[in-house]
Structure formats: C-alpha cells, structure tokens
PDB file of C-alpha atoms in Angstrom:
ATOM      1  CA  UNK A 163      80.767   0.241  27.855  1.00 49.00           C
ATOM      2  CA  UNK A 164      78.222   0.326  24.848  1.00 53.00           C
ATOM      3  CA  UNK A 165      79.040   0.364  21.601  1.00 53.00           C
ATOM      4  CA  UNK A 166      78.982   3.798  19.611  1.00 53.00           C
ATOM      5  CA  UNK A 167      77.223   2.641  16.125  1.00 49.00           C
ATOM      6  CA  UNK A 168      78.229   5.274  13.834  1.00 51.00           C
ATOM      7  CA  UNK A 169      76.394   5.990  10.885  1.00 54.00           C
ATOM      8  CA  UNK A 170      77.620   4.675   7.054  1.00 57.00           C
ATOM      9  CA  UNK A 171      76.223   5.824   4.401  1.00 57.00           C
ATOM     10  CA  UNK A 172      75.611   2.634   2.967  1.00 54.00           C
ATOM     11  CA  UNK A 173      73.133   2.554   5.793  1.00 59.00           C
ATOM     12  CA  UNK A 174      71.513   5.362   3.778  1.00 67.00           C
ATOM     13  CA  UNK A 175      68.704   3.146   1.441  1.00 73.00           C
ATOM     14  CA  UNK A 176      68.767   5.748  -1.560  1.00 77.00           C
ATOM     15  CA  UNK A 177      72.634   5.968  -1.484  1.00 77.00           C
ATOM     16  CA  UNK A 178      72.598   2.028  -1.365  1.00 77.00           C
ATOM     17  CA  UNK A 179      70.064   2.208  -4.498  1.00 80.00           C
ATOM     18  CA  UNK A 180      71.773   4.744  -6.652  1.00 83.00           C
ATOM     19  CA  UNK A 181      74.718   2.336  -5.598  1.00 86.00           C
ATOM     20  CA  UNK A 182      72.750  -0.557  -6.965  1.00 85.00           C
ATOM     21  CA  UNK A 183      71.450   0.887 -10.284  1.00 86.00           C
ATOM     22  CA  UNK A 184      74.591   2.906 -11.155  1.00 90.00           C
ATOM     23  CA  UNK A 185      76.331   0.246 -13.664  1.00 89.00           C
ATOM     24  CA  UNK A 186      72.618  -0.077 -15.496  1.00 90.00           C
ATOM     25  CA  UNK A 187      72.328   3.923 -15.219  1.00 91.00           C
ATOM     26  CA  UNK A 188      75.824   4.126 -16.608  1.00 93.00           C
ATOM     27  CA  UNK A 189      75.079   1.641 -19.802  1.00 93.00           C
ATOM     28  CA  UNK A 190      71.608   3.477 -19.996  1.00 91.00           C
ATOM     29  CA  UNK A 191      73.370   7.176 -20.442  1.00 91.00           C
ATOM     30  CA  UNK A 192      75.937   5.786 -23.041  1.00 92.00           C
ATOM     31  CA  UNK A 193      73.972   2.962 -25.329  1.00 90.00           C
ATOM     32  CA  UNK A 194      70.905   5.349 -25.101  1.00 89.00           C
ATOM     33  CA  UNK A 195      70.732   8.678 -23.627  1.00 91.00           C
ATOM     34  CA  UNK A 196      73.551   9.755 -24.983  1.00 93.00           C
ATOM     35  CA  UNK A 197      73.286   8.600 -29.113  1.00 90.00           C
ATOM     36  CA  UNK A 198      69.476  10.113 -28.892  1.00 90.00           C
ATOM     37  CA  UNK A 199      70.913  13.622 -27.587  1.00 92.00           C
ATOM     38  CA  UNK A 200      73.424  13.654 -29.883  1.00 91.00           C
ATOM     39  CA  UNK A 201      71.234  12.563 -32.819  1.00 90.00           C
ATOM     40  CA  UNK A 202      68.800  15.476 -31.730  1.00 91.00           C
ATOM     41  CA  UNK A 203      72.062  18.438 -31.999  1.00 91.00           C
ATOM     42  CA  UNK A 204      73.307  16.615 -34.939  1.00 90.00           C
ATOM     43  CA  UNK A 205      69.706  17.263 -36.646  1.00 91.00           C
ATOM     44  CA  UNK A 206      70.620  21.046 -36.429  1.00 92.00           C
ATOM     45  CA  UNK A 207      73.625  20.775 -38.448  1.00 89.00           C
ATOM     46  CA  UNK A 208      74.736  20.002 -41.598  1.00 86.00           C
ATOM     47  CA  UNK A 209      78.333  18.572 -43.169  1.00 75.00           C
ATOM     48  CA  UNK A 210      79.852  15.185 -42.260  1.00 70.00           C
ATOM     49  CA  UNK A 211      82.199  13.498 -40.087  1.00 66.00           C
ATOM     50  CA  UNK A 212      85.553  14.499 -41.991  1.00 61.00           C
ATOM     51  CA  UNK A 213      88.167  16.940 -41.613  1.00 53.00           C
ATOM     52  CA  UNK A 214      85.529  19.691 -43.181  1.00 63.00           C
ATOM     53  CA  UNK A 215      82.954  18.962 -39.680  1.00 69.00           C
ATOM     54  CA  UNK A 216      79.994  20.126 -39.173  1.00 76.00           C
ATOM     55  CA  UNK A 217      78.420  23.117 -39.235  1.00 85.00           C
ATOM     56  CA  UNK A 218      75.186  24.548 -36.924  1.00 87.00           C
ATOM     57  CA  UNK A 219      72.300  25.426 -39.466  1.00 86.00           C
ATOM     58  CA  UNK A 220      69.400  25.481 -37.125  1.00 86.00           C
ATOM     59  CA  UNK A 221      66.052  24.337 -38.147  1.00 90.00           C
ATOM     60  CA  UNK A 222      66.828  23.843 -41.503  1.00 92.00           C
ATOM     61  CA  UNK A 223      66.664  20.375 -41.729  1.00 93.00           C
ATOM     62  CA  UNK A 224      63.478  20.043 -40.342  1.00 94.00           C
ATOM     63  CA  UNK A 225      62.231  22.698 -42.723  1.00 94.00           C
ATOM     64  CA  UNK A 226      63.969  20.805 -45.789  1.00 92.00           C
ATOM     65  CA  UNK A 227      61.430  17.702 -44.971  1.00 92.00           C
ATOM     66  CA  UNK A 228      58.310  19.469 -44.617  1.00 92.00           C
ATOM     67  CA  UNK A 229      59.715  21.171 -48.473  1.00 93.00           C
ATOM     68  CA  UNK A 230      60.708  17.436 -49.534  1.00 91.00           C
ATOM     69  CA  UNK A 231      57.571  15.483 -51.466  1.00 92.00           C
ATOM     70  CA  UNK A 232      60.219  12.252 -50.917  1.00 92.00           C
ATOM     71  CA  UNK A 233      59.779  12.717 -47.550  1.00 93.00           C
ATOM     72  CA  UNK A 234      56.049  13.101 -46.916  1.00 94.00           C
ATOM     73  CA  UNK A 235      55.415   9.996 -49.654  1.00 94.00           C
ATOM     74  CA  UNK A 236      57.998   8.156 -47.790  1.00 94.00           C
ATOM     75  CA  UNK A 237      55.902   8.772 -44.081  1.00 93.00           C
ATOM     76  CA  UNK A 238      52.820   8.130 -46.059  1.00 93.00           C
ATOM     77  CA  UNK A 239      54.253   5.019 -47.185  1.00 94.00           C
ATOM     78  CA  UNK A 240      55.004   4.033 -43.118  1.00 94.00           C
ATOM     79  CA  UNK A 241      51.499   5.274 -41.609  1.00 93.00           C
ATOM     80  CA  UNK A 242      49.758   3.118 -44.504  1.00 94.00           C
ATOM     81  CA  UNK A 243      52.471  -0.284 -43.932  1.00 95.00           C
ATOM     82  CA  UNK A 244      52.548   0.303 -39.627  1.00 93.00           C
ATOM     83  CA  UNK A 245      48.831   0.016 -39.269  1.00 93.00           C
ATOM     84  CA  UNK A 246      48.226  -2.489 -42.249  1.00 94.00           C
ATOM     85  CA  UNK A 247      50.400  -4.603 -40.276  1.00 94.00           C
ATOM     86  CA  UNK A 248      49.762  -3.860 -36.632  1.00 93.00           C
ATOM     87  CA  UNK A 249      45.721  -4.999 -36.793  1.00 93.00           C
ATOM     88  CA  UNK A 250      46.195  -8.027 -38.728  1.00 94.00           C
ATOM     89  CA  UNK A 251      49.437  -8.917 -36.220  1.00 93.00           C
ATOM     90  CA  UNK A 252      46.993  -8.514 -33.200  1.00 92.00           C
ATOM     91  CA  UNK A 253      43.789 -10.285 -34.647  1.00 93.00           C
ATOM     92  CA  UNK A 254      44.831 -13.312 -36.130  1.00 92.00           C
ATOM     93  CA  UNK A 255      47.059 -14.561 -33.145  1.00 91.00           C
ATOM     94  CA  UNK A 256      44.873 -13.311 -30.509  1.00 91.00           C
ATOM     95  CA  UNK A 257      42.363 -15.920 -32.480  1.00 89.00           C
ATOM     96  CA  UNK A 258      44.696 -18.078 -32.638  1.00 87.00           C
ATOM     97  CA  UNK A 259      45.618 -18.106 -28.858  1.00 87.00           C
ATOM     98  CA  UNK A 260      41.659 -18.493 -28.246  1.00 85.00           C
ATOM     99  CA  UNK A 261      41.897 -21.510 -30.238  1.00 83.00           C
ATOM    100  CA  UNK A 262      44.678 -23.101 -28.859  1.00 81.00           C
ATOM    101  CA  UNK A 263      44.191 -22.350 -24.957  1.00 77.00           C
ATOM    102  CA  UNK A 264      40.552 -24.174 -25.668  1.00 75.00           C
ATOM    103  CA  UNK A 265      42.738 -27.851 -27.279  1.00 66.00           C
ATOM    104  CA  UNK A 266      45.212 -29.536 -25.213  1.00 62.00           C
ATOM    105  CA  UNK A 267      45.957 -31.987 -27.714  1.00 62.00           C
ATOM    106  CA  UNK A 268      48.483 -30.451 -29.798  1.00 66.00           C
ATOM    107  CA  UNK A 269      48.634 -27.510 -28.051  1.00 68.00           C
ATOM    108  CA  UNK A 270      52.815 -27.687 -27.506  1.00 70.00           C
ATOM    109  CA  UNK A 271      53.623 -28.564 -30.990  1.00 74.00           C
ATOM    110  CA  UNK A 272      51.067 -26.081 -32.700  1.00 73.00           C
ATOM    111  CA  UNK A 273      52.708 -23.531 -30.517  1.00 74.00           C
ATOM    112  CA  UNK A 274      56.313 -24.266 -31.659  1.00 76.00           C
ATOM    113  CA  UNK A 275      55.197 -24.925 -35.791  1.00 78.00           C
ATOM    114  CA  UNK A 276      53.834 -21.168 -34.957  1.00 79.00           C
ATOM    115  CA  UNK A 277      56.394 -19.243 -33.209  1.00 80.00           C
ATOM    116  CA  UNK A 278      59.169 -20.669 -35.449  1.00 82.00           C
ATOM    117  CA  UNK A 279      58.752 -17.442 -37.841  1.00 82.00           C
ATOM    118  CA  UNK A 280      59.844 -15.217 -35.008  1.00 82.00           C
ATOM    119  CA  UNK A 281      63.383 -17.432 -34.790  1.00 85.00           C
ATOM    120  CA  UNK A 282      63.944 -17.176 -38.377  1.00 86.00           C
ATOM    121  CA  UNK A 283      66.566 -14.402 -39.460  1.00 88.00           C
ATOM    122  CA  UNK A 284      64.682 -11.306 -41.342  1.00 89.00           C
ATOM    123  CA  UNK A 285      67.496 -11.322 -43.773  1.00 90.00           C
ATOM    124  CA  UNK A 286      66.660 -14.991 -44.760  1.00 90.00           C
ATOM    125  CA  UNK A 287      63.231 -14.414 -44.583  1.00 91.00           C
ATOM    126  CA  UNK A 288      63.292 -11.499 -47.162  1.00 91.00           C
ATOM    127  CA  UNK A 289      64.834 -13.931 -49.740  1.00 92.00           C
ATOM    128  CA  UNK A 290      62.664 -16.329 -48.996  1.00 92.00           C
ATOM    129  CA  UNK A 291      59.795 -14.309 -49.580  1.00 92.00           C
ATOM    130  CA  UNK A 292      61.409 -12.233 -52.363  1.00 93.00           C
ATOM    131  CA  UNK A 293      61.583 -15.780 -54.568  1.00 92.00           C
ATOM    132  CA  UNK A 294      57.950 -16.835 -53.793  1.00 92.00           C
ATOM    133  CA  UNK A 295      57.334 -13.595 -55.206  1.00 93.00           C
ATOM    134  CA  UNK A 296      58.881 -13.056 -58.425  1.00 90.00           C
ATOM    135  CA  UNK A 297      57.466 -12.999 -61.364  1.00 87.00           C
ATOM    136  CA  UNK A 298      58.553 -16.573 -62.282  1.00 88.00           C
ATOM    137  CA  UNK A 299      58.121 -17.240 -58.729  1.00 88.00           C
ATOM    138  CA  UNK A 300      55.823 -20.135 -56.646  1.00 92.00           C
ATOM    139  CA  UNK A 301      52.929 -17.532 -56.120  1.00 92.00           C
ATOM    140  CA  UNK A 302      52.716 -16.878 -59.643  1.00 92.00           C
ATOM    141  CA  UNK A 303      52.655 -20.709 -60.889  1.00 92.00           C
ATOM    142  CA  UNK A 304      50.168 -21.526 -58.556  1.00 92.00           C
ATOM    143  CA  UNK A 305      48.265 -18.282 -60.081  1.00 90.00           C
ATOM    144  CA  UNK A 306      48.792 -19.479 -63.114  1.00 90.00           C
ATOM    145  CA  UNK A 307      47.318 -23.126 -62.696  1.00 90.00           C
ATOM    146  CA  UNK A 308      43.758 -21.427 -61.071  1.00 89.00           C
ATOM    147  CA  UNK A 309      43.669 -19.500 -64.401  1.00 87.00           C
ATOM    148  CA  UNK A 310      44.288 -16.737 -62.975  1.00 89.00           C
ATOM    149  CA  UNK A 311      47.127 -13.403 -64.865  1.00 90.00           C
ATOM    150  CA  UNK A 312      50.110 -13.930 -62.711  1.00 89.00           C
ATOM    151  CA  UNK A 313      51.211 -10.601 -60.797  1.00 90.00           C
ATOM    152  CA  UNK A 314      54.247  -8.879 -61.150  1.00 91.00           C
ATOM    153  CA  UNK A 315      53.989  -8.274 -57.296  1.00 91.00           C
ATOM    154  CA  UNK A 316      57.317  -6.731 -56.782  1.00 90.00           C
ATOM    155  CA  UNK A 317      57.525  -4.338 -59.724  1.00 90.00           C
ATOM    156  CA  UNK A 318      53.757  -2.943 -58.646  1.00 88.00           C
ATOM    157  CA  UNK A 319      53.376   0.123 -57.421  1.00 91.00           C
ATOM    158  CA  UNK A 320      50.090  -1.669 -55.937  1.00 91.00           C
ATOM    159  CA  UNK A 321      51.122  -5.457 -54.904  1.00 93.00           C
ATOM    160  CA  UNK A 322      55.018  -4.608 -53.670  1.00 93.00           C
ATOM    161  CA  UNK A 323      53.844  -2.839 -50.255  1.00 94.00           C
ATOM    162  CA  UNK A 324      51.453  -6.106 -49.623  1.00 94.00           C
ATOM    163  CA  UNK A 325      54.463  -8.539 -49.847  1.00 94.00           C
ATOM    164  CA  UNK A 326      56.406  -6.744 -47.000  1.00 94.00           C
ATOM    165  CA  UNK A 327      53.308  -6.778 -45.114  1.00 95.00           C
ATOM    166  CA  UNK A 328      52.635 -10.008 -45.763  1.00 94.00           C
ATOM    167  CA  UNK A 329      56.021 -10.785 -45.022  1.00 94.00           C
ATOM    168  CA  UNK A 330      55.951  -8.509 -41.103  1.00 93.00           C
ATOM    169  CA  UNK A 331      52.595 -10.302 -40.335  1.00 93.00           C
ATOM    170  CA  UNK A 332      54.074 -13.471 -40.354  1.00 92.00           C
ATOM    171  CA  UNK A 333      57.221 -12.688 -38.900  1.00 91.00           C
ATOM    172  CA  UNK A 334      54.945 -11.112 -35.605  1.00 91.00           C
ATOM    173  CA  UNK A 335      51.944 -13.506 -35.466  1.00 89.00           C
ATOM    174  CA  UNK A 336      54.181 -16.518 -33.409  1.00 87.00           C
ATOM    175  CA  UNK A 337      55.294 -14.166 -31.079  1.00 90.00           C
ATOM    176  CA  UNK A 338      52.393 -12.408 -30.388  1.00 91.00           C
ATOM    177  CA  UNK A 339      50.589 -15.488 -30.140  1.00 90.00           C
ATOM    178  CA  UNK A 340      52.517 -17.490 -27.870  1.00 88.00           C
ATOM    179  CA  UNK A 341      52.413 -13.781 -25.306  1.00 90.00           C
ATOM    180  CA  UNK A 342      48.453 -13.963 -25.906  1.00 91.00           C
ATOM    181  CA  UNK A 343      48.382 -17.512 -24.986  1.00 88.00           C
ATOM    182  CA  UNK A 344      50.086 -16.669 -21.738  1.00 86.00           C
ATOM    183  CA  UNK A 345      47.643 -14.074 -20.886  1.00 89.00           C
ATOM    184  CA  UNK A 346      44.778 -16.541 -21.725  1.00 87.00           C
ATOM    185  CA  UNK A 347      45.963 -18.694 -19.556  1.00 86.00           C
ATOM    186  CA  UNK A 348      46.530 -15.880 -16.244  1.00 86.00           C
ATOM    187  CA  UNK A 349      42.860 -15.434 -17.095  1.00 85.00           C
ATOM    188  CA  UNK A 350      41.158 -17.311 -13.768  1.00 85.00           C
ATOM    189  CA  UNK A 351      38.690 -19.513 -15.021  1.00 84.00           C
ATOM    190  CA  UNK A 352      36.419 -18.708 -12.165  1.00 85.00           C
ATOM    191  CA  UNK A 353      35.619 -15.477 -13.956  1.00 85.00           C
ATOM    192  CA  UNK A 354      34.476 -17.499 -17.312  1.00 82.00           C
ATOM    193  CA  UNK A 355      32.162 -19.868 -14.944  1.00 81.00           C
ATOM    194  CA  UNK A 356      30.330 -17.200 -13.435  1.00 86.00           C
ATOM    195  CA  UNK A 357      29.557 -15.631 -16.579  1.00 82.00           C
ATOM    196  CA  UNK A 358      28.594 -19.000 -17.855  1.00 83.00           C
ATOM    197  CA  UNK A 359      25.887 -19.163 -14.688  1.00 82.00           C
ATOM    198  CA  UNK A 360      24.854 -15.622 -15.762  1.00 79.00           C
ATOM    199  CA  UNK A 361      24.228 -16.813 -19.047  1.00 80.00           C
ATOM    200  CA  UNK A 362      26.697 -14.859 -21.017  1.00 79.00           C
ATOM    201  CA  UNK A 363      27.361 -17.371 -24.940  1.00 83.00           C
ATOM    202  CA  UNK A 364      31.073 -17.520 -26.354  1.00 78.00           C
ATOM    203  CA  UNK A 365      31.379 -13.973 -27.562  1.00 84.00           C
ATOM    204  CA  UNK A 366      29.934 -12.406 -24.644  1.00 83.00           C
ATOM    205  CA  UNK A 367      32.298 -14.595 -22.637  1.00 83.00           C
ATOM    206  CA  UNK A 368      35.562 -13.229 -24.853  1.00 84.00           C
ATOM    207  CA  UNK A 369      34.023 -10.003 -25.187  1.00 86.00           C
ATOM    208  CA  UNK A 370      33.670  -9.320 -21.391  1.00 85.00           C
ATOM    209  CA  UNK A 371      35.519 -11.225 -19.849  1.00 85.00           C
ATOM    210  CA  UNK A 372      38.890 -12.402 -22.068  1.00 86.00           C
ATOM    211  CA  UNK A 373      39.359  -8.926 -23.449  1.00 86.00           C
ATOM    212  CA  UNK A 374      39.433  -6.972 -20.386  1.00 86.00           C
ATOM    213  CA  UNK A 375      41.237  -9.904 -18.845  1.00 87.00           C
ATOM    214  CA  UNK A 376      44.076  -9.619 -21.714  1.00 88.00           C
ATOM    215  CA  UNK A 377      44.245  -5.422 -21.096  1.00 87.00           C
ATOM    216  CA  UNK A 378      48.062  -5.785 -19.882  1.00 87.00           C
ATOM    217  CA  UNK A 379      48.747  -8.305 -22.045  1.00 89.00           C
ATOM    218  CA  UNK A 380      47.147  -6.054 -25.016  1.00 89.00           C
ATOM    219  CA  UNK A 381      49.360  -3.048 -24.504  1.00 88.00           C
ATOM    220  CA  UNK A 382      52.453  -4.754 -24.206  1.00 89.00           C
ATOM    221  CA  UNK A 383      51.497  -6.565 -28.328  1.00 91.00           C
ATOM    222  CA  UNK A 384      50.225  -3.149 -29.216  1.00 90.00           C
ATOM    223  CA  UNK A 385      53.750  -1.674 -28.361  1.00 89.00           C
ATOM    224  CA  UNK A 386      55.768  -3.773 -29.330  1.00 90.00           C
ATOM    225  CA  UNK A 387      54.096  -4.977 -32.591  1.00 92.00           C
ATOM    226  CA  UNK A 388      54.368  -0.827 -33.120  1.00 91.00           C
ATOM    227  CA  UNK A 389      57.835  -0.684 -32.342  1.00 90.00           C
ATOM    228  CA  UNK A 390      59.186  -3.385 -34.575  1.00 90.00           C
ATOM    229  CA  UNK A 391      56.870  -2.206 -37.081  1.00 92.00           C
ATOM    230  CA  UNK A 392      58.001   0.899 -37.673  1.00 90.00           C
ATOM    231  CA  UNK A 393      61.976   0.312 -37.129  1.00 89.00           C
ATOM    232  CA  UNK A 394      61.304  -2.606 -40.004  1.00 90.00           C
ATOM    233  CA  UNK A 395      64.452  -2.162 -42.538  1.00 92.00           C
ATOM    234  CA  UNK A 396      65.844  -5.408 -43.959  1.00 90.00           C
ATOM    235  CA  UNK A 397      62.301  -6.033 -45.756  1.00 90.00           C
ATOM    236  CA  UNK A 398      62.294  -3.294 -47.871  1.00 93.00           C
ATOM    237  CA  UNK A 399      66.315  -4.153 -48.119  1.00 93.00           C
ATOM    238  CA  UNK A 400      66.459  -7.032 -49.481  1.00 93.00           C
ATOM    239  CA  UNK A 401      63.066  -7.115 -51.094  1.00 92.00           C
ATOM    240  CA  UNK A 402      62.466  -4.016 -53.282  1.00 91.00           C
ATOM    241  CA  UNK A 403      65.080  -1.593 -52.193  1.00 90.00           C
ATOM    242  CA  UNK A 404      62.307   1.042 -52.110  1.00 89.00           C
ATOM    243  CA  UNK A 405      60.728   0.858 -55.303  1.00 86.00           C
ATOM    244  CA  UNK A 406      59.022   0.648 -57.628  1.00 89.00           C
ATOM    245  CA  UNK A 407      58.788   4.475 -57.678  1.00 90.00           C
ATOM    246  CA  UNK A 408      58.990   4.830 -54.193  1.00 91.00           C
ATOM    247  CA  UNK A 409      56.313   3.353 -53.483  1.00 92.00           C
ATOM    248  CA  UNK A 410      58.007   0.843 -50.578  1.00 94.00           C
ATOM    249  CA  UNK A 411      60.537   3.216 -49.321  1.00 94.00           C
ATOM    250  CA  UNK A 412      59.923   3.240 -45.470  1.00 94.00           C
ATOM    251  CA  UNK A 413      61.415   5.907 -42.653  1.00 94.00           C
ATOM    252  CA  UNK A 414      64.234   3.812 -41.739  1.00 94.00           C
ATOM    253  CA  UNK A 415      65.351   2.890 -44.961  1.00 95.00           C
ATOM    254  CA  UNK A 416      64.761   6.086 -46.075  1.00 95.00           C
ATOM    255  CA  UNK A 417      67.233   7.890 -43.102  1.00 94.00           C
ATOM    256  CA  UNK A 418      69.778   4.685 -44.510  1.00 93.00           C
ATOM    257  CA  UNK A 419      69.324   6.097 -47.551  1.00 93.00           C
ATOM    258  CA  UNK A 420      70.259   9.815 -46.670  1.00 91.00           C
ATOM    259  CA  UNK A 421      72.991   9.070 -43.972  1.00 89.00           C
ATOM    260  CA  UNK A 422      74.847   6.250 -45.644  1.00 88.00           C
ATOM    261  CA  UNK A 423      74.238   7.079 -49.483  1.00 87.00           C
ATOM    262  CA  UNK A 424      73.951  10.912 -49.367  1.00 85.00           C
ATOM    263  CA  UNK A 425      75.882  11.426 -46.437  1.00 86.00           C
ATOM    264  CA  UNK A 426      73.664  13.969 -45.398  1.00 88.00           C
ATOM    265  CA  UNK A 427      73.558  13.111 -41.769  1.00 89.00           C
ATOM    266  CA  UNK A 428      72.257  16.242 -40.579  1.00 91.00           C
ATOM    267  CA  UNK A 429      69.129  15.799 -42.919  1.00 93.00           C
ATOM    268  CA  UNK A 430      69.061  11.911 -41.754  1.00 92.00           C
ATOM    269  CA  UNK A 431      68.982  12.601 -38.076  1.00 92.00           C
ATOM    270  CA  UNK A 432      65.911  15.508 -38.244  1.00 93.00           C
ATOM    271  CA  UNK A 433      64.236  12.169 -40.162  1.00 94.00           C
ATOM    272  CA  UNK A 434      65.019  10.058 -37.330  1.00 93.00           C
ATOM    273  CA  UNK A 435      64.205  12.676 -35.008  1.00 94.00           C
ATOM    274  CA  UNK A 436      60.781  12.668 -36.488  1.00 92.00           C
ATOM    275  CA  UNK A 437      60.562   8.740 -36.437  1.00 91.00           C
ATOM    276  CA  UNK A 438      61.663   9.034 -32.587  1.00 91.00           C
ATOM    277  CA  UNK A 439      58.836  11.430 -31.419  1.00 90.00           C
ATOM    278  CA  UNK A 440      56.137   9.737 -34.001  1.00 87.00           C
ATOM    279  CA  UNK A 441      57.160   6.669 -31.701  1.00 88.00           C
ATOM    280  CA  UNK A 442      57.261   8.076 -28.180  1.00 88.00           C
ATOM    281  CA  UNK A 443      54.132   9.893 -29.276  1.00 88.00           C
ATOM    282  CA  UNK A 444      52.083   6.625 -30.405  1.00 84.00           C
ATOM    283  CA  UNK A 445      53.340   4.315 -27.479  1.00 83.00           C
ATOM    284  CA  UNK A 446      52.052   7.195 -25.349  1.00 85.00           C
ATOM    285  CA  UNK A 447      48.490   7.339 -26.772  1.00 83.00           C
ATOM    286  CA  UNK A 448      48.265   3.506 -26.535  1.00 78.00           C
ATOM    287  CA  UNK A 449      49.905   3.460 -22.875  1.00 77.00           C
ATOM    288  CA  UNK A 450      46.515   6.513 -22.168  1.00 79.00           C
ATOM    289  CA  UNK A 451      44.156   4.669 -24.157  1.00 75.00           C
ATOM    290  CA  UNK A 452      44.782   1.302 -23.326  1.00 66.00           C
ATOM    291  CA  UNK A 453      46.547   1.734 -19.669  1.00 60.00           C
ATOM    292  CA  UNK A 454      43.242   3.802 -17.502  1.00 56.00           C
ATOM    293  CA  UNK A 455      41.283   1.588 -16.130  1.00 51.00           C
TER     294      UNK A 455
END
C-alpha cells in the first residue's frame, strides 16, 4: 500500500517563518514596542510612580511644551547642535576616506588611528575635553602663546556649544570614515576607467562616479550620525550641565532633568515623544531624499 502523506503545520512556509521569527519579535515587543507605547501613554498623564499614582490629563503636557520658553530654547539648541555636527561628521570622513583609498602605504595604521575615538567612552572623552577647554587648560595656554586672548570656553554662551560640537565630530569621525572607506572599495574600478576614457577629471569622477556609488553608504552614515547626535546626553552631562544660561541644554538632557530631577514624568514623556517623532520624520525624509533612484 502506498504511504499516505499527512500535511503538517510545519510544512507551511509562512507558519514556519513566524515560528522562527517569534523569539526576535517577542524581544522586540518587550524592549522596544512596549516601552514606546507606554511612553506615549505616559505623555498624557501627570503624577509619579508613587502610591498616589498617575492621572490622565489629556493634551495638557503637550500644551505646556508649546507654552514653555525653555523647551523652545532647548529645541533650537538641539537643531543647531545636530546640523553643526552632522555636516562636518560626513564631509571630513568622506574626504579622509577618499585620500586613504588612494594611498595603500599606511591605510591600515591611519584607519586604526582615526577609528580609535569611536571606541573611547564618551564620558572619558568628555572629561578630557573639559580639562582641555577649561579656563587654565592647554587650549587657552596655546592661545596665550600665540598672543591670543584666552577664551572662557565653558563659561561663554557663545563658545560652550562649539566645544560639544567638536567633541561629537571627533567621536563620530572615525566610524564614518571606515564606513565610507568600505563603500569606496565596493565601487567597481571599471567605472573610474570608463570615466577617465571619457575625459573626466578628478573632480568630475568624484561627483559623477564616487558620490552616486556611495549613495547607500551615505544613507546609512546620515541616519546613524543623526541618531547619534539627537540622542546626545553624556557631553552635556559631563562638560557643561546644560549651561551657561541653558545655552548647551539639549533635548535628551532636558528630558532627563524633567523626569529625574523634577519628577515630572508626564511632561518629560511628552518631550521624549516629540523627540521620537522628530527623529522618525528626519529619518523618513532622508530615506525619501537619498533612497529614490
């Protein structure tokens, strides 16, 4: 007698795929989706995690954000910090990657040297920068030797933010350079040969061959750098504490202050929701702009 074949649930490709994906989906739900959903719920409440509990207040926290001058100042600081950090963190590593791609002699050594800041703790780097830029620090000592009046870097409403920006660029530079270098090595040499045969000079090859070939890499670098910048907290906490006069206070540090110094969790959750929405919109626009072929 021929054997009868009984169809099993495991023979269904869709069901099997869900079985294999379920551990990752469970972890994703517990550690990402649920916290975001709870954050969104918390933004509509007031109170704390005490016996008194929380109460539903609707859109009151978001209305407070709109009417609070400090929030708008912090939002402006964050936009300024993000733009001033992201652009150099892409342009400088791209230039270094192009130079290293053409030089085989010390590529490995230089790549390691540039990448080193990426693996240093941001808190340790922040302490180092605070020492460098303090009033009697090495930077002002060098300026004094050059005959330039020392600058009160961390006490100035003008110069304190650039210190944080320089630290963030320095921290992100090596990572982006390695990413761009990998993208450059993935571009077929035949494209450059064809462009050279067509009479294209070095700048034309870079503009019409290198940049289009780096488009997927550029998307990744822009998104990761923007996320790294928008979530900046350690720089402010270690170096300036948001001062002077709130000029270096960034949105993540502002959320931390409202939640864990003022214990205003609902208001802090509303600010965090705004930050999440801003980040998602930014990433979406980047993918739409750079992702269209």
